[in-house]
């Protein structure tokens, strides 16, 4: 393991062991302080965040983009502070920490027994939303995680999410799709963060007026299993409660090839994501390249 890998693992380990012991107001203050420090340094992630916000808020002045990125970094660090503390939250704190609208789309889909796919962008805290599902709805679910380096850091994330009631499959390896399909055919729930394609072979979509790629997995799973596909968007306000919206189901087109249907459905997902991101851009934690115009064709997403 390299020195940088050991350092990353140690820092995340310290976060989970130390931050979760802090009182909630102290953790929130720490998160804001770290976010403001990172924002002032104007590093690669902050500059990429601003470049992405420039697509979301066209015509924004440099001052407006800088303010958005400051709020975005605070939102991003709120996500981390909450995530470090989630294992120590009581069931009641989890239940009252998330207020989703139109949750009936999810509960009715589960009651129908055909399986449900929730697809989310990198908005606010998707881990908290997942913990709410396992706690308030008492419904376990399966998700997929990107393999991180070092392997010990990936193991920490898997253990953390499994501790919240999630089944976690590795993104790489090729077996995740089959396992997800089996869970859905059994009437289960699958949750996928789906606004950034990690394979460089996803579906091309129009996203805020430019071309991007998003993973085909949610659409293909819905076609393959008959499961309900529901977009979900999340956001923060000035309260300790995260808000959310479960959007209406995305239907499988009645005609076309499998790829054509996946294209139509993934575009519909992208449109739902764009609605939520445009309303709350500061809560979109996209510190990586996303649009095709920004990607190195030889390397893909980075």
mmCIF file of C-alpha atoms in Angstrom:
data_model
loop_
_atom_site.group_PDB
_atom_site.id
_atom_site.type_symbol
_atom_site.label_atom_id
_atom_site.label_comp_id
_atom_site.label_asym_id
_atom_site.label_seq_id
_atom_site.Cartn_x
_atom_site.Cartn_y
_atom_site.Cartn_z
ATOM 1 C CA UNK A 1 0.000 0.000 0.000
ATOM 2 C CA UNK A 2 1.377 3.423 -0.952
ATOM 3 C CA UNK A 3 1.937 6.238 1.529
ATOM 4 C CA UNK A 4 -0.977 8.226 0.039
ATOM 5 C CA UNK A 5 -3.263 5.184 0.289
ATOM 6 C CA UNK A 6 -2.329 4.630 3.915
ATOM 7 C CA UNK A 7 -2.911 8.308 4.638
ATOM 8 C CA UNK A 8 -6.367 8.242 2.976
ATOM 9 C CA UNK A 9 -7.353 5.163 4.941
ATOM 10 C CA UNK A 10 -6.108 6.669 8.203
ATOM 11 C CA UNK A 11 -7.966 9.949 7.627
ATOM 12 C CA UNK A 12 -11.275 8.238 6.898
ATOM 13 C CA UNK A 13 -10.742 5.927 9.848
ATOM 14 C CA UNK A 14 -10.191 8.931 12.096
ATOM 15 C CA UNK A 15 -13.342 10.527 10.746
ATOM 16 C CA UNK A 16 -15.513 7.529 11.569
ATOM 17 C CA UNK A 17 -13.957 6.994 14.989
ATOM 18 C CA UNK A 18 -13.704 10.638 16.108
ATOM 19 C CA UNK A 19 -16.396 12.716 14.393
ATOM 20 C CA UNK A 20 -19.193 10.364 15.391
ATOM 21 C CA UNK A 21 -18.336 11.069 19.048
ATOM 22 C CA UNK A 22 -18.741 14.834 18.682
ATOM 23 C CA UNK A 23 -21.977 16.595 19.640
ATOM 24 C CA UNK A 24 -23.962 17.344 16.518
ATOM 25 C CA UNK A 25 -23.493 21.154 16.647
ATOM 26 C CA UNK A 26 -19.718 20.692 17.028
ATOM 27 C CA UNK A 27 -19.604 18.319 14.058
ATOM 28 C CA UNK A 28 -21.582 20.811 11.961
ATOM 29 C CA UNK A 29 -19.178 23.634 12.870
ATOM 30 C CA UNK A 30 -16.190 21.435 12.062
ATOM 31 C CA UNK A 31 -17.677 20.556 8.683
ATOM 32 C CA UNK A 32 -18.227 24.206 7.794
ATOM 33 C CA UNK A 33 -14.688 25.119 8.853
ATOM 34 C CA UNK A 34 -13.128 22.342 6.759
ATOM 35 C CA UNK A 35 -15.355 23.255 3.792
ATOM 36 C CA UNK A 36 -14.413 26.941 3.953
ATOM 37 C CA UNK A 37 -10.720 26.089 4.180
ATOM 38 C CA UNK A 38 -10.928 23.807 1.149
ATOM 39 C CA UNK A 39 -12.906 26.438 -0.768
ATOM 40 C CA UNK A 40 -10.359 29.156 -0.046
ATOM 41 C CA UNK A 41 -7.531 26.970 -1.366
ATOM 42 C CA UNK A 42 -9.226 26.848 -4.785
ATOM 43 C CA UNK A 43 -8.028 23.326 -5.452
ATOM 44 C CA UNK A 44 -8.879 20.999 -8.328
ATOM 45 C CA UNK A 45 -12.160 19.800 -6.822
ATOM 46 C CA UNK A 46 -13.463 23.316 -6.124
ATOM 47 C CA UNK A 47 -12.577 24.513 -9.625
ATOM 48 C CA UNK A 48 -14.284 21.475 -11.176
ATOM 49 C CA UNK A 49 -17.351 22.079 -9.004
ATOM 50 C CA UNK A 50 -17.564 25.650 -10.298
ATOM 51 C CA UNK A 51 -17.131 24.517 -13.896
ATOM 52 C CA UNK A 52 -19.983 22.053 -13.447
ATOM 53 C CA UNK A 53 -22.168 24.700 -11.811
ATOM 54 C CA UNK A 54 -21.536 26.936 -14.834
ATOM 55 C CA UNK A 55 -23.517 24.388 -16.900
ATOM 56 C CA UNK A 56 -26.296 24.180 -14.327
ATOM 57 C CA UNK A 57 -26.630 27.956 -13.886
ATOM 58 C CA UNK A 58 -25.878 29.377 -17.362
ATOM 59 C CA UNK A 59 -24.893 33.002 -17.425
ATOM 60 C CA UNK A 60 -23.848 33.032 -13.770
ATOM 61 C CA UNK A 61 -21.165 35.583 -12.976
ATOM 62 C CA UNK A 62 -17.794 34.497 -11.537
ATOM 63 C CA UNK A 63 -18.939 35.894 -8.198
ATOM 64 C CA UNK A 64 -22.150 33.843 -8.328
ATOM 65 C CA UNK A 65 -20.212 30.676 -9.219
ATOM 66 C CA UNK A 66 -17.759 31.277 -6.397
ATOM 67 C CA UNK A 67 -20.615 31.676 -3.915
ATOM 68 C CA UNK A 68 -22.260 28.536 -5.262
ATOM 69 C CA UNK A 69 -19.044 26.545 -4.881
ATOM 70 C CA UNK A 70 -18.659 27.822 -1.309
ATOM 71 C CA UNK A 71 -22.156 26.628 -0.488
ATOM 72 C CA UNK A 72 -21.475 23.431 -2.432
ATOM 73 C CA UNK A 73 -18.401 22.628 -0.359
ATOM 74 C CA UNK A 74 -20.355 23.266 2.841
ATOM 75 C CA UNK A 75 -23.079 20.923 1.593
ATOM 76 C CA UNK A 76 -20.456 18.321 0.660
ATOM 77 C CA UNK A 77 -18.863 18.472 4.103
ATOM 78 C CA UNK A 78 -22.296 18.304 5.728
ATOM 79 C CA UNK A 79 -22.724 15.031 3.849
ATOM 80 C CA UNK A 80 -19.435 13.734 5.250
ATOM 81 C CA UNK A 81 -20.085 14.897 8.812
ATOM 82 C CA UNK A 82 -23.503 13.253 8.754
ATOM 83 C CA UNK A 83 -22.102 10.088 7.207
ATOM 84 C CA UNK A 84 -19.373 9.804 9.831
ATOM 85 C CA UNK A 85 -22.025 10.202 12.538
ATOM 86 C CA UNK A 86 -24.826 8.091 11.034
ATOM 87 C CA UNK A 87 -23.715 4.845 12.745
ATOM 88 C CA UNK A 88 -24.149 6.599 16.103
ATOM 89 C CA UNK A 89 -27.557 8.106 15.312
ATOM 90 C CA UNK A 90 -30.556 6.635 17.089
ATOM 91 C CA UNK A 91 -33.387 5.169 15.014
ATOM 92 C CA UNK A 92 -35.496 8.175 15.991
ATOM 93 C CA UNK A 93 -32.813 10.621 14.791
ATOM 94 C CA UNK A 94 -32.660 8.810 11.456
ATOM 95 C CA UNK A 95 -36.450 8.756 11.099
ATOM 96 C CA UNK A 96 -36.758 12.483 11.813
ATOM 97 C CA UNK A 97 -33.676 13.425 9.783
ATOM 98 C CA UNK A 98 -35.277 12.920 6.375
ATOM 99 C CA UNK A 99 -38.580 14.211 5.003
ATOM 100 C CA UNK A 100 -39.365 12.786 1.537
ATOM 101 C CA UNK A 101 -42.305 13.904 -0.589
ATOM 102 C CA UNK A 102 -44.466 11.443 -2.527
ATOM 103 C CA UNK A 103 -43.022 8.408 -0.788
ATOM 104 C CA UNK A 104 -46.195 6.612 -1.878
ATOM 105 C CA UNK A 105 -44.558 5.918 -5.250
ATOM 106 C CA UNK A 106 -42.045 3.735 -3.393
ATOM 107 C CA UNK A 107 -44.366 2.103 -0.878
ATOM 108 C CA UNK A 108 -47.007 1.266 -3.488
ATOM 109 C CA UNK A 109 -44.336 -0.186 -5.745
ATOM 110 C CA UNK A 110 -43.018 -2.388 -2.947
ATOM 111 C CA UNK A 111 -46.539 -3.484 -2.036
ATOM 112 C CA UNK A 112 -47.074 -4.555 -5.657
ATOM 113 C CA UNK A 113 -44.257 -7.062 -5.222
ATOM 114 C CA UNK A 114 -42.562 -6.425 -8.569
ATOM 115 C CA UNK A 115 -39.402 -4.839 -7.219
ATOM 116 C CA UNK A 116 -38.384 -1.168 -7.185
ATOM 117 C CA UNK A 117 -35.287 0.643 -8.436
ATOM 118 C CA UNK A 118 -34.503 4.014 -6.874
ATOM 119 C CA UNK A 119 -32.074 6.050 -8.999
ATOM 120 C CA UNK A 120 -30.433 9.133 -7.489
ATOM 121 C CA UNK A 121 -27.869 11.763 -8.469
ATOM 122 C CA UNK A 122 -25.067 12.902 -6.144
ATOM 123 C CA UNK A 123 -27.404 15.269 -4.289
ATOM 124 C CA UNK A 124 -27.232 15.907 -0.515
ATOM 125 C CA UNK A 125 -26.873 12.672 1.511
ATOM 126 C CA UNK A 126 -27.968 9.487 -0.241
ATOM 127 C CA UNK A 127 -26.624 7.408 2.668
ATOM 128 C CA UNK A 128 -29.048 9.129 5.053
ATOM 129 C CA UNK A 129 -31.892 8.485 2.621
ATOM 130 C CA UNK A 130 -30.894 4.819 2.552
ATOM 131 C CA UNK A 131 -30.712 4.627 6.341
ATOM 132 C CA UNK A 132 -34.193 6.180 6.510
ATOM 133 C CA UNK A 133 -35.544 3.491 4.168
ATOM 134 C CA UNK A 134 -34.095 0.673 6.268
ATOM 135 C CA UNK A 135 -35.213 2.311 9.543
ATOM 136 C CA UNK A 136 -38.565 4.000 8.851
ATOM 137 C CA UNK A 137 -39.819 1.628 6.148
ATOM 138 C CA UNK A 138 -37.967 -1.386 7.581
ATOM 139 C CA UNK A 139 -37.006 -2.324 4.046
ATOM 140 C CA UNK A 140 -33.502 -3.615 3.288
ATOM 141 C CA UNK A 141 -32.058 -2.904 -0.132
ATOM 142 C CA UNK A 142 -29.129 -3.664 -2.397
ATOM 143 C CA UNK A 143 -26.748 -1.097 -3.845
ATOM 144 C CA UNK A 144 -23.478 -0.935 -5.749
ATOM 145 C CA UNK A 145 -20.284 0.803 -4.643
ATOM 146 C CA UNK A 146 -17.303 1.906 -6.682
ATOM 147 C CA UNK A 147 -14.153 0.038 -5.693
ATOM 148 C CA UNK A 148 -11.907 2.510 -3.896
ATOM 149 C CA UNK A 149 -8.187 2.439 -3.316
ATOM 150 C CA UNK A 150 -6.772 1.327 -0.993
ATOM 151 C CA UNK A 151 -8.837 -1.831 -0.602
ATOM 152 C CA UNK A 152 -9.040 -1.194 3.151
ATOM 153 C CA UNK A 153 -10.862 2.078 2.447
ATOM 154 C CA UNK A 154 -13.376 0.267 0.225
ATOM 155 C CA UNK A 155 -13.847 -2.271 3.025
ATOM 156 C CA UNK A 156 -14.576 0.578 5.455
ATOM 157 C CA UNK A 157 -17.299 1.935 3.163
ATOM 158 C CA UNK A 158 -18.834 -1.503 2.696
ATOM 159 C CA UNK A 159 -18.869 -2.171 6.447
ATOM 160 C CA UNK A 160 -20.338 1.285 7.105
ATOM 161 C CA UNK A 161 -23.171 0.846 4.626
ATOM 162 C CA UNK A 162 -23.869 -2.739 5.656
ATOM 163 C CA UNK A 163 -24.119 -1.443 9.226
ATOM 164 C CA UNK A 164 -26.936 0.815 8.019
ATOM 165 C CA UNK A 165 -28.852 -2.159 6.611
ATOM 166 C CA UNK A 166 -27.671 -2.144 2.996
ATOM 167 C CA UNK A 167 -26.367 -5.015 0.894
ATOM 168 C CA UNK A 168 -23.350 -3.639 -1.004
ATOM 169 C CA UNK A 169 -22.017 -5.112 -4.249
ATOM 170 C CA UNK A 170 -18.768 -4.034 -5.960
ATOM 171 C CA UNK A 171 -19.205 -2.049 -9.167
ATOM 172 C CA UNK A 172 -16.424 -3.957 -10.904
ATOM 173 C CA UNK A 173 -16.347 -7.683 -11.491
ATOM 174 C CA UNK A 174 -19.384 -8.101 -13.745
ATOM 175 C CA UNK A 175 -21.654 -10.027 -11.362
ATOM 176 C CA UNK A 176 -23.541 -7.072 -9.854
ATOM 177 C CA UNK A 177 -26.213 -6.902 -12.588
ATOM 178 C CA UNK A 178 -27.276 -10.517 -12.141
ATOM 179 C CA UNK A 179 -27.512 -10.177 -8.359
ATOM 180 C CA UNK A 180 -29.514 -6.954 -8.635
ATOM 181 C CA UNK A 181 -31.887 -8.603 -11.113
ATOM 182 C CA UNK A 182 -32.469 -11.515 -8.730
ATOM 183 C CA UNK A 183 -33.231 -9.165 -5.850
ATOM 184 C CA UNK A 184 -35.751 -7.280 -7.999
ATOM 185 C CA UNK A 185 -37.454 -10.441 -9.255
ATOM 186 C CA UNK A 186 -37.909 -11.400 -5.607
ATOM 187 C CA UNK A 187 -39.782 -8.124 -5.054
ATOM 188 C CA UNK A 188 -36.825 -6.367 -3.446
ATOM 189 C CA UNK A 189 -35.477 -2.837 -3.520
ATOM 190 C CA UNK A 190 -32.368 -1.631 -5.363
ATOM 191 C CA UNK A 191 -30.880 1.858 -4.918
ATOM 192 C CA UNK A 192 -28.342 3.232 -7.406
ATOM 193 C CA UNK A 193 -26.496 6.541 -7.664
ATOM 194 C CA UNK A 194 -26.838 7.057 -11.399
ATOM 195 C CA UNK A 195 -25.754 10.482 -12.638
ATOM 196 C CA UNK A 196 -22.155 9.593 -13.544
ATOM 197 C CA UNK A 197 -21.066 6.752 -15.804
ATOM 198 C CA UNK A 198 -17.994 4.956 -14.468
ATOM 199 C CA UNK A 199 -17.580 2.646 -17.466
ATOM 200 C CA UNK A 200 -17.214 5.171 -20.317
ATOM 201 C CA UNK A 201 -19.825 3.067 -22.154
ATOM 202 C CA UNK A 202 -23.034 4.463 -20.731
ATOM 203 C CA UNK A 203 -25.998 6.043 -22.457
ATOM 204 C CA UNK A 204 -25.498 9.448 -24.049
ATOM 205 C CA UNK A 205 -27.989 11.991 -22.732
ATOM 206 C CA UNK A 206 -28.695 15.680 -23.064
ATOM 207 C CA UNK A 207 -27.964 17.219 -19.678
ATOM 208 C CA UNK A 208 -28.338 20.960 -19.195
ATOM 209 C CA UNK A 209 -27.973 21.462 -22.925
ATOM 210 C CA UNK A 210 -24.805 19.427 -23.443
ATOM 211 C CA UNK A 211 -23.970 15.775 -23.961
ATOM 212 C CA UNK A 212 -23.063 13.542 -21.024
ATOM 213 C CA UNK A 213 -23.148 9.818 -20.338
ATOM 214 C CA UNK A 214 -25.128 8.146 -17.600
ATOM 215 C CA UNK A 215 -25.214 4.472 -16.657
ATOM 216 C CA UNK A 216 -27.684 2.252 -18.496
ATOM 217 C CA UNK A 217 -28.060 -0.081 -15.520
ATOM 218 C CA UNK A 218 -31.264 1.314 -13.968
ATOM 219 C CA UNK A 219 -33.118 1.279 -17.312
ATOM 220 C CA UNK A 220 -31.840 -2.162 -18.285
ATOM 221 C CA UNK A 221 -32.766 -3.620 -14.899
ATOM 222 C CA UNK A 222 -36.298 -2.215 -15.209
ATOM 223 C CA UNK A 223 -36.649 -3.748 -18.675
ATOM 224 C CA UNK A 224 -35.125 -7.057 -17.627
ATOM 225 C CA UNK A 225 -37.155 -7.583 -14.465
ATOM 226 C CA UNK A 226 -40.345 -5.519 -14.778
ATOM 227 C CA UNK A 227 -39.333 -3.531 -11.678
ATOM 228 C CA UNK A 228 -40.550 0.018 -11.123
ATOM 229 C CA UNK A 229 -37.939 2.711 -11.898
ATOM 230 C CA UNK A 230 -38.235 5.808 -9.672
ATOM 231 C CA UNK A 231 -35.976 8.870 -9.822
ATOM 232 C CA UNK A 232 -35.256 10.486 -6.443
ATOM 233 C CA UNK A 233 -33.795 13.920 -5.755
ATOM 234 C CA UNK A 234 -32.559 15.232 -2.396
ATOM 235 C CA UNK A 235 -31.669 18.610 -0.922
ATOM 236 C CA UNK A 236 -30.808 20.438 2.266
ATOM 237 C CA UNK A 237 -32.452 23.521 3.716
ATOM 238 C CA UNK A 238 -31.501 25.561 6.772
ATOM 239 C CA UNK A 239 -32.817 22.917 9.160
ATOM 240 C CA UNK A 240 -31.176 19.679 10.377
ATOM 241 C CA UNK A 241 -33.686 17.770 8.228
ATOM 242 C CA UNK A 242 -32.842 16.658 4.689
ATOM 243 C CA UNK A 243 -35.646 16.927 2.143
ATOM 244 C CA UNK A 244 -36.418 14.661 -0.783
ATOM 245 C CA UNK A 245 -38.717 14.013 -3.711
ATOM 246 C CA UNK A 246 -39.702 10.637 -5.147
ATOM 247 C CA UNK A 247 -40.602 11.317 -8.769
ATOM 248 C CA UNK A 248 -43.252 9.412 -10.770
ATOM 249 C CA UNK A 249 -42.226 6.106 -12.367
ATOM 250 C CA UNK A 250 -40.320 6.044 -15.639
ATOM 251 C CA UNK A 251 -42.171 3.716 -17.960
ATOM 252 C CA UNK A 252 -40.566 1.208 -20.305
ATOM 253 C CA UNK A 253 -41.342 2.298 -23.909
ATOM 254 C CA UNK A 254 -43.746 0.042 -25.754
ATOM 255 C CA UNK A 255 -41.561 -0.315 -28.826
ATOM 256 C CA UNK A 256 -37.930 -0.199 -29.865
ATOM 257 C CA UNK A 257 -34.841 -2.285 -29.294
ATOM 258 C CA UNK A 258 -33.457 -2.864 -25.812
ATOM 259 C CA UNK A 259 -30.830 -0.178 -26.409
ATOM 260 C CA UNK A 260 -33.383 2.285 -27.777
ATOM 261 C CA UNK A 261 -35.632 1.777 -24.774
ATOM 262 C CA UNK A 262 -32.669 2.212 -22.415
ATOM 263 C CA UNK A 263 -31.781 5.462 -24.170
ATOM 264 C CA UNK A 264 -35.277 6.905 -23.764
ATOM 265 C CA UNK A 265 -35.505 5.852 -20.120
ATOM 266 C CA UNK A 266 -32.047 7.128 -19.191
ATOM 267 C CA UNK A 267 -32.855 10.489 -20.779
ATOM 268 C CA UNK A 268 -35.995 10.624 -18.647
ATOM 269 C CA UNK A 269 -33.839 9.929 -15.577
ATOM 270 C CA UNK A 270 -31.435 12.680 -16.607
ATOM 271 C CA UNK A 271 -34.349 15.110 -16.981
ATOM 272 C CA UNK A 272 -35.623 14.287 -13.481
ATOM 273 C CA UNK A 273 -32.124 14.677 -12.045
ATOM 274 C CA UNK A 274 -31.729 18.010 -13.844
ATOM 275 C CA UNK A 275 -34.942 19.297 -12.281
ATOM 276 C CA UNK A 276 -33.677 18.588 -8.773
ATOM 277 C CA UNK A 277 -30.157 19.847 -9.452
ATOM 278 C CA UNK A 278 -31.384 23.101 -11.021
ATOM 279 C CA UNK A 279 -33.535 23.777 -7.950
ATOM 280 C CA UNK A 280 -30.697 23.038 -5.498
ATOM 281 C CA UNK A 281 -27.387 23.282 -7.370
ATOM 282 C CA UNK A 282 -25.333 23.827 -4.207
ATOM 283 C CA UNK A 283 -26.324 20.336 -3.003
ATOM 284 C CA UNK A 284 -24.995 18.582 -6.118
ATOM 285 C CA UNK A 285 -21.633 17.155 -5.089
ATOM 286 C CA UNK A 286 -20.129 16.640 -8.527
ATOM 287 C CA UNK A 287 -16.429 17.376 -8.084
ATOM 288 C CA UNK A 288 -15.463 15.278 -11.132
ATOM 289 C CA UNK A 289 -15.684 15.744 -14.886
ATOM 290 C CA UNK A 290 -19.074 14.731 -16.247
ATOM 291 C CA UNK A 291 -19.827 16.262 -19.657
ATOM 292 C CA UNK A 292 -18.301 14.669 -22.735
ATOM 293 C CA UNK A 293 -16.647 17.949 -23.723
ATOM 294 C CA UNK A 294 -14.604 17.781 -20.508
ATOM 295 C CA UNK A 295 -13.557 14.125 -20.689
ATOM 296 C CA UNK A 296 -10.319 12.727 -22.041
ATOM 297 C CA UNK A 297 -11.546 10.148 -24.607
ATOM 298 C CA UNK A 298 -8.571 7.930 -23.804
ATOM 299 C CA UNK A 299 -9.264 7.875 -20.065
ATOM 300 C CA UNK A 300 -13.011 8.277 -19.663
ATOM 301 C CA UNK A 301 -14.480 9.600 -16.397
ATOM 302 C CA UNK A 302 -12.023 10.795 -13.759
#
